[in-house]
Amino acid sequence: MTSKTLEDFLEAGIRELKEQGLFNEVDPLESPNGPQITLNGKEMINLSSNNYLGLATDERLKAKAIQAIETDGVGAGAVRSINGTLQLHLRLEEKLAAFKHTEAALAYQSGFNANVAAIPAVMDRNDAILSDELNHASIIDGCRLSRAKIIPYKHSDMDDLREKAKEATEQYGKVMVITDGVFSMDGDVAKLPEIVEIAEAFDLITYVDDAHGSGVLGEGAGTVKHFNLSDRIDMQMGTLSKAIGVVGGYVAGRQSLIEWLKVRSRPFLFSTSLTPGDVAATIEALDILTTSKDLQTRLWENARYFQEGLRAIGFDTGKTETPITPCIIGDEKETQQFSQRLMEEGIYAKSIVFPTVPRGTGRVRNMPIAAHTRDMLDEALAKYKTIGKELNVI
Ligand SMILES: *Cc1c(COP(=O)(O)O)cnc(C)c1O
């Protein structure tokens, strides 16, 4: 039966989600989103943020944001293409291009917006997009908006990609291959050297979404730099909201690409630009990232320590190659129960189950960050051990 009224639709939809245990309740924080958070009056160790380097609450970034608000105001006042482009935006874009080792870069209001902006700006209904089946939702939406034929390939399966690239180039106009640099649920890294090789053989446009790689891999510059492919990837997209700690997104690439995006990407043309505070804080974050490796070193030390700790207790951390740390429990109900027990014990780590990940691969997803202390990680590991035994998972 289909609902005809909004009320019926909402009621049925919410009831169904609740019955399936898929209705997500939002947890509003009573503290900043740091290594520890306060929730329902309780202080917890936070293993669920994407604040890799702890920059979201960094005093240096806060000072720059406040200063920019004083000098430039709280809002940019217009879309970029009318008169919402401040000197600050241009400075940010110069820094981003240098950070990504490209000719130019363009900032957007979020990473999500960057994907929804850039993909449809270069692809249209005569084209095809080869998309890793585990790509992020914003890539999927960007591809849909382009009206190009979307051809998913099996996750990181290069034989499948090669075969589909061959077929697609025979049938369509432009063909793009698009992938996450780091996959957000498992923490594995895209096989960029092979992807580039296939792309060069079939003349594909290459697009890498490096939301989880920037600030983390390639000495901070990201997955593309990690593989030394900066001049062989056409479009590098990133976010300013994860390792960078603020908000916003960008696309980096050759000068002509950026010129085109300025006249053809809709969120640039029709949505107000990043605020001065955001931009100033982001510039400071990029300066910190490019002048010191301290935060990255701490991030990786913490990630290795936590992952080795979990494995030593007997947990399966899957195929992660990055700080993203899945703790694979398996059964959906058991995974949710595990996460619930962790929360009761003061550890905030969310369960991720079907349909976000395949059935039977439910996991608690952990994100150790640079700002965690050894004591915090030790406490989390101790709780994992207790609850693992209690629920017969280890
Ligand atoms: C988080 C994320 C985005 C969206 O970035 P926002 O800046 O949060 O909008 C896009 N792609 C991937 C792979 C992501 O993980």
Coordinates of C-alpha atoms and ligand atoms in Angstrom, one line a residue:
M1 CA 0.0 0.0 0.0
T2 CA 1.3 3.4 -0.8
S3 CA 0.7 6.4 1.5
K4 CA -1.0 9.4 -0.1
T5 CA -0.6 11.9 2.7
L6 CA 2.6 13.1 4.3
E7 CA 1.3 12.1 7.7
D8 CA 0.7 8.5 6.6
F9 CA 4.0 8.3 4.9
L10 CA 6.0 9.6 7.9
E11 CA 4.1 7.4 10.4
A12 CA 4.6 4.3 8.3
G13 CA 8.2 5.0 7.6
I14 CA 9.2 5.7 11.2
R15 CA 7.3 2.7 12.4
E16 CA 9.0 0.4 9.9
L17 CA 12.5 1.7 10.8
K18 CA 11.8 1.3 14.5
E19 CA 10.6 -2.3 14.0
Q20 CA 13.8 -3.1 12.1
G21 CA 16.0 -1.5 14.7
L22 CA 17.2 1.0 12.1
F23 CA 15.8 4.2 13.6
N24 CA 18.8 6.3 14.7
E25 CA 18.4 8.5 17.7
V26 CA 20.6 11.6 17.7
D27 CA 22.9 12.1 20.7
P28 CA 23.3 15.9 21.4
L29 CA 26.6 16.7 23.1
E30 CA 26.9 18.8 26.2
S31 CA 30.6 19.5 25.5
P32 CA 32.8 20.3 22.5
N33 CA 33.6 17.2 20.3
G34 CA 37.0 16.5 21.7
P35 CA 38.8 13.3 22.8
Q36 CA 36.2 13.2 25.7
I37 CA 32.6 14.3 25.4
T38 CA 29.7 14.8 27.8
L39 CA 26.5 13.1 27.0
N40 CA 23.4 13.0 29.3
G41 CA 25.5 14.4 32.1
K42 CA 28.1 11.7 31.7
E43 CA 31.8 12.1 30.6
M44 CA 32.8 9.6 28.0
I45 CA 35.9 8.7 25.9
N46 CA 35.0 9.6 22.4
L47 CA 35.9 7.1 19.7
S48 CA 33.4 8.3 17.1
S49 CA 34.6 11.6 15.7
N50 CA 36.4 12.3 12.4
N51 CA 38.4 15.0 14.2
Y52 CA 41.6 13.0 13.4
L53 CA 44.1 15.6 14.6
G54 CA 42.1 17.2 17.3
L55 CA 42.0 20.5 15.4
A56 CA 38.2 21.0 15.9
T57 CA 38.9 22.4 19.4
D58 CA 42.5 23.7 18.7
E59 CA 43.2 27.1 20.4
R60 CA 45.2 28.4 17.4
L61 CA 42.3 27.8 15.0
K62 CA 39.8 29.3 17.5
A63 CA 41.9 32.5 17.7
K64 CA 42.1 32.8 13.9
A65 CA 38.3 32.3 13.6
I66 CA 37.6 35.0 16.2
Q67 CA 40.0 37.4 14.6
A68 CA 38.4 36.9 11.2
I69 CA 34.9 37.4 12.5
E70 CA 36.1 40.7 14.0
T71 CA 37.6 41.9 10.8
D72 CA 35.3 40.3 8.1
G73 CA 32.1 39.5 9.9
V74 CA 30.2 36.3 10.5
G75 CA 28.9 35.8 7.0
A76 CA 30.3 36.1 3.4
G77 CA 27.1 37.9 2.4
A78 CA 26.6 36.3 -1.1
V79 CA 27.3 33.4 -3.3
R80 CA 30.9 33.2 -4.6
S81 CA 30.0 34.2 -8.2
I82 CA 28.3 37.5 -7.2
N83 CA 30.3 39.2 -4.4
G84 CA 30.7 36.5 -1.8
T85 CA 34.4 36.0 -2.6
L86 CA 36.6 37.6 0.0
Q87 CA 40.4 37.8 -0.1
L88 CA 40.3 35.0 2.5
H89 CA 38.7 32.6 0.1
L90 CA 41.4 33.2 -2.5
R91 CA 44.1 32.7 0.2
L92 CA 42.5 29.4 1.2
E93 CA 42.4 28.2 -2.4
E94 CA 46.1 29.0 -2.9
K95 CA 46.9 27.0 0.2
L96 CA 44.7 24.1 -0.9
A97 CA 46.4 23.9 -4.3
A98 CA 49.8 23.9 -2.6
F99 CA 48.6 21.3 -0.1
K100 CA 47.4 19.0 -2.9
H101 CA 50.3 19.7 -5.3
T102 CA 47.9 20.9 -8.0
E103 CA 47.7 24.0 -10.2
A104 CA 44.5 25.3 -8.5
A105 CA 41.7 24.5 -6.1
L106 CA 38.1 25.6 -5.4
A107 CA 36.5 25.7 -2.0
Y108 CA 32.9 24.6 -1.3
Q109 CA 30.6 24.8 1.7
S110 CA 31.1 21.1 2.5
G111 CA 32.6 17.9 1.2
F112 CA 29.2 16.7 0.3
N113 CA 28.6 19.9 -1.7
A114 CA 32.0 19.5 -3.4
N115 CA 31.0 16.1 -4.8
V116 CA 27.5 17.2 -5.7
A117 CA 29.1 20.3 -7.4
A118 CA 32.0 18.8 -9.3
I119 CA 30.7 15.5 -10.7
P120 CA 27.7 16.9 -12.6
A121 CA 29.8 19.9 -13.8
V122 CA 31.9 17.6 -15.9
M123 CA 29.8 14.6 -16.6
D124 CA 26.4 14.5 -18.5
R125 CA 23.9 12.1 -19.9
N126 CA 26.1 10.8 -22.7
D127 CA 28.8 9.8 -20.3
A128 CA 29.5 6.9 -17.9
I129 CA 30.9 6.8 -14.4
L130 CA 32.7 3.7 -13.1
S131 CA 32.1 3.9 -9.3
D132 CA 33.4 1.6 -6.6
E133 CA 30.5 -0.1 -4.9
L134 CA 31.5 1.2 -1.5
N135 CA 31.8 4.9 -2.5
H136 CA 30.4 7.5 -0.2
A137 CA 26.7 8.7 -0.4
S138 CA 27.8 12.2 -1.7
I139 CA 29.6 10.6 -4.6
I140 CA 26.5 8.5 -5.4
D141 CA 24.3 11.7 -5.3
G142 CA 26.8 13.6 -7.4
C143 CA 26.8 10.8 -10.0
R144 CA 23.0 10.7 -10.0
L145 CA 22.7 14.4 -10.5
S146 CA 25.0 14.2 -13.6
R147 CA 22.5 11.9 -15.4
A148 CA 25.5 9.9 -16.6
K149 CA 25.2 6.1 -16.7
I150 CA 26.5 4.8 -13.3
I151 CA 28.4 1.6 -13.6
P152 CA 29.3 0.2 -10.1
Y153 CA 32.4 -2.0 -10.0
K154 CA 33.2 -4.5 -7.2
H155 CA 35.0 -3.0 -4.3
S156 CA 38.7 -2.5 -5.2
D157 CA 38.4 -5.3 -7.8
M158 CA 40.7 -4.2 -10.6
D159 CA 39.7 -7.0 -13.0
D160 CA 36.1 -5.9 -12.7
L161 CA 37.1 -2.3 -13.2
R162 CA 39.2 -3.1 -16.3
E163 CA 36.5 -5.1 -17.9
K164 CA 33.8 -2.5 -17.3
A165 CA 36.1 0.3 -18.4
K166 CA 36.6 -1.5 -21.7
E167 CA 32.9 -1.9 -22.3
A168 CA 32.0 1.6 -21.2
T169 CA 34.6 3.4 -23.4
E170 CA 33.0 1.5 -26.4
Q171 CA 29.5 2.8 -25.6
Y172 CA 29.7 6.2 -24.0
G173 CA 31.3 9.6 -24.4
K174 CA 33.5 10.6 -21.5
V175 CA 34.1 7.9 -18.9
M176 CA 35.1 8.7 -15.3
V177 CA 36.5 6.4 -12.7
I178 CA 35.6 7.6 -9.2
T179 CA 36.7 6.3 -5.8
D180 CA 37.1 7.1 -2.1
G181 CA 40.8 7.4 -1.3
V182 CA 40.2 5.7 2.0
F183 CA 37.0 3.8 2.6
S184 CA 35.2 5.0 5.7
M185 CA 33.7 1.8 7.1
D186 CA 36.7 -0.5 6.7
G187 CA 39.6 1.9 6.6
D188 CA 41.2 0.3 3.6
V189 CA 43.0 2.4 0.9
A190 CA 42.0 2.5 -2.8
K191 CA 44.4 0.8 -5.2
L192 CA 45.2 4.1 -6.9
P193 CA 48.3 3.0 -8.8
E194 CA 46.3 0.3 -10.6
I195 CA 43.3 2.6 -11.0
V196 CA 45.6 5.1 -12.7
E197 CA 47.1 2.5 -14.9
I198 CA 43.7 1.4 -16.1
A199 CA 42.5 5.0 -16.5
E200 CA 45.5 5.8 -18.7
A201 CA 44.9 2.7 -20.8
F202 CA 41.3 3.6 -21.5
D203 CA 41.5 7.4 -21.3
L204 CA 39.3 7.7 -18.2
I205 CA 38.9 10.8 -16.1
T206 CA 40.2 10.1 -12.6
Y207 CA 38.4 11.4 -9.5
V208 CA 39.5 10.7 -5.9
D209 CA 37.4 11.6 -2.9
D210 CA 40.0 11.9 -0.2
A211 CA 37.8 12.9 2.8
H212 CA 39.5 10.3 5.0
G213 CA 43.0 10.4 3.5
S214 CA 43.8 14.1 3.8
G215 CA 45.7 15.0 6.9
V216 CA 46.2 11.3 7.5
L217 CA 48.2 9.7 4.6
G218 CA 50.9 11.0 2.3
E219 CA 52.5 13.1 5.1
G220 CA 49.2 14.9 5.4
A221 CA 48.7 15.6 1.8
G222 CA 46.5 12.6 1.3
T223 CA 46.1 9.3 -0.5
V224 CA 47.1 10.6 -4.0
K225 CA 50.4 12.0 -2.6
H226 CA 50.9 8.8 -0.6
F227 CA 51.2 7.0 -4.0
N228 CA 53.0 9.9 -5.6
L229 CA 50.2 10.3 -8.2
S230 CA 49.5 14.1 -7.8
D231 CA 50.0 14.8 -11.5
R232 CA 48.1 11.7 -12.7
I233 CA 44.7 12.2 -10.9
D234 CA 42.4 14.7 -12.7
M235 CA 40.2 15.7 -9.8
Q236 CA 41.1 15.5 -6.1
M237 CA 38.2 16.2 -3.8
G238 CA 38.5 16.7 0.0
T239 CA 36.7 17.9 3.1
L240 CA 37.7 20.6 5.6
S241 CA 35.6 19.0 8.3
K242 CA 37.6 15.8 9.2
A243 CA 41.3 16.1 9.8
I244 CA 41.2 19.8 9.1
G245 CA 38.7 20.2 11.9
V246 CA 36.4 22.9 10.6
V247 CA 33.8 22.7 7.8
G248 CA 33.9 22.9 4.0
G249 CA 35.1 21.0 1.0
Y250 CA 37.2 21.5 -2.1
V251 CA 38.2 20.2 -5.5
A252 CA 41.8 20.5 -6.6
G253 CA 43.2 19.9 -10.1
R254 CA 44.4 21.8 -13.2
Q255 CA 43.7 25.4 -13.8
S256 CA 41.2 24.8 -16.6
L257 CA 39.1 22.4 -14.4
I258 CA 38.8 25.1 -11.6
E259 CA 37.9 27.8 -14.2
W260 CA 35.1 25.5 -15.5
L261 CA 33.8 24.7 -12.0
K262 CA 33.6 28.4 -11.2
V263 CA 31.1 28.8 -14.1
R264 CA 29.4 25.5 -14.1
S265 CA 29.2 24.0 -10.6
R266 CA 25.9 24.8 -9.0
P267 CA 26.7 25.1 -5.3
F268 CA 29.4 27.6 -6.2
L269 CA 26.9 29.6 -8.2
F270 CA 23.8 29.3 -6.1
S271 CA 24.8 28.7 -2.4
T272 CA 26.5 31.3 -0.1
S273 CA 30.2 30.8 0.4
L274 CA 32.1 29.7 3.5
T275 CA 32.1 32.1 6.4
P276 CA 35.2 34.2 7.2
G277 CA 35.6 32.4 10.5
D278 CA 35.6 29.0 8.9
V279 CA 38.0 30.1 6.2
A280 CA 40.5 31.6 8.6
A281 CA 40.5 28.6 10.9
T282 CA 41.0 26.3 7.9
I283 CA 44.0 28.4 6.7
E284 CA 45.5 28.0 10.1
A285 CA 44.9 24.3 10.1
L286 CA 46.6 23.9 6.7
D287 CA 49.6 26.0 8.0
I288 CA 49.9 23.7 11.0
L289 CA 49.7 20.6 8.9
T290 CA 52.3 21.7 6.4
T291 CA 54.8 23.0 8.9
S292 CA 54.7 20.2 11.5
K293 CA 54.1 16.5 11.5
D294 CA 53.6 16.3 15.2
L295 CA 49.8 15.8 15.1
Q296 CA 50.0 13.1 12.3
T297 CA 52.7 11.3 14.3
R298 CA 50.6 11.3 17.3
L299 CA 47.5 10.2 15.3
W300 CA 49.4 7.2 13.9
E301 CA 51.0 6.2 17.2
N302 CA 47.5 6.2 18.8
A303 CA 45.9 4.3 15.9
R304 CA 48.6 1.6 16.0
Y305 CA 48.5 1.3 19.7
F306 CA 44.7 1.0 19.8
Q307 CA 44.5 -1.5 16.9
E308 CA 47.3 -3.7 18.3
G309 CA 45.6 -3.6 21.6
L310 CA 42.3 -4.8 20.2
R311 CA 43.9 -7.6 18.2
A312 CA 45.9 -8.7 21.3
I313 CA 42.7 -9.1 23.2
G314 CA 41.4 -11.2 20.3
F315 CA 39.2 -8.9 18.3
D316 CA 39.0 -8.7 14.5
T317 CA 39.9 -5.3 13.1
G318 CA 39.3 -6.2 9.5
K319 CA 41.5 -4.9 6.7
T320 CA 42.1 -1.4 7.9
E321 CA 45.3 0.4 6.8
T322 CA 44.5 3.7 8.4
P323 CA 43.3 5.0 11.9
I324 CA 39.7 4.0 11.1
T325 CA 39.3 1.0 13.4
P326 CA 36.4 -1.4 12.9
C327 CA 36.0 -3.9 15.6
I328 CA 34.0 -6.6 13.8
I329 CA 31.4 -8.4 16.0
G330 CA 29.3 -9.9 13.2
D331 CA 25.7 -10.4 14.3
E332 CA 23.7 -7.1 14.0
K333 CA 21.9 -7.4 17.4
E334 CA 25.0 -8.4 19.2
T335 CA 26.9 -5.5 17.6
Q336 CA 24.3 -3.0 18.8
Q337 CA 24.4 -4.6 22.3
F338 CA 28.2 -4.3 22.4
S339 CA 28.1 -0.6 21.5
Q340 CA 25.3 -0.1 24.1
R341 CA 27.4 -1.7 26.8
L342 CA 30.5 0.3 25.8
M343 CA 28.4 3.5 26.2
E344 CA 27.2 2.4 29.7
E345 CA 30.8 1.9 30.6
G346 CA 31.8 5.4 29.4
I347 CA 33.1 4.6 25.9
Y348 CA 31.3 6.3 23.0
A349 CA 31.7 4.1 19.9
K350 CA 28.9 3.6 17.5
S351 CA 27.8 0.3 16.0
I352 CA 27.5 0.1 12.2
V353 CA 25.3 -2.6 10.8
F354 CA 23.4 -3.6 7.7
P355 CA 22.5 -1.8 5.4
T356 CA 25.5 0.5 5.9
V357 CA 27.8 -2.6 5.8
P358 CA 27.0 -6.1 4.5
R359 CA 24.9 -8.4 6.7
G360 CA 26.9 -10.4 9.2
T361 CA 29.7 -7.9 9.3
G362 CA 28.3 -5.6 12.1
R363 CA 31.1 -3.7 13.7
V364 CA 31.8 -1.1 16.4
R365 CA 33.6 1.7 14.5
N366 CA 36.4 3.4 16.5
M367 CA 38.4 6.4 15.6
P368 CA 41.5 7.0 17.8
I369 CA 42.6 10.6 17.3
A370 CA 45.8 12.5 18.0
A371 CA 44.2 14.1 21.1
H372 CA 43.6 10.9 23.0
T373 CA 46.0 10.2 25.8
R374 CA 47.4 6.7 26.5
D375 CA 45.3 6.5 29.6
M376 CA 42.1 7.1 27.6
L377 CA 43.0 4.4 25.1
D378 CA 44.0 2.0 27.9
E379 CA 40.7 2.5 29.6
A380 CA 38.8 1.9 26.3
L381 CA 40.8 -1.3 25.7
A382 CA 40.1 -2.5 29.2
K383 CA 36.3 -2.0 28.7
Y384 CA 36.5 -3.8 25.3
K385 CA 38.1 -6.8 27.1
T386 CA 35.5 -6.9 29.9
I387 CA 32.5 -6.5 27.5
G388 CA 34.0 -8.9 25.0
K389 CA 34.2 -11.6 27.6
E390 CA 30.8 -10.8 29.1
L391 CA 29.2 -11.1 25.6
N392 CA 31.3 -14.1 24.6
V393 CA 32.8 -12.3 21.6
I394 CA 36.4 -13.1 22.5
Ligands
LIG1 C1 32.6 12.8 5.2 C2 32.7 12.5 3.7 C3 32.2 13.4 2.8 C4 31.5 14.6 3.1 O1 32.3 15.6 3.7 P1 31.6 16.8 4.6 O2 32.6 17.8 4.5 O3 31.3 16.2 5.9 O4 30.3 17.2 3.9 C5 32.4 13.1 1.4 N1 33.1 12.0 1.1 C6 33.5 11.1 2.0 C7 34.2 9.8 1.5 C8 33.3 11.3 3.3 O5 33.8 10.4 4.2

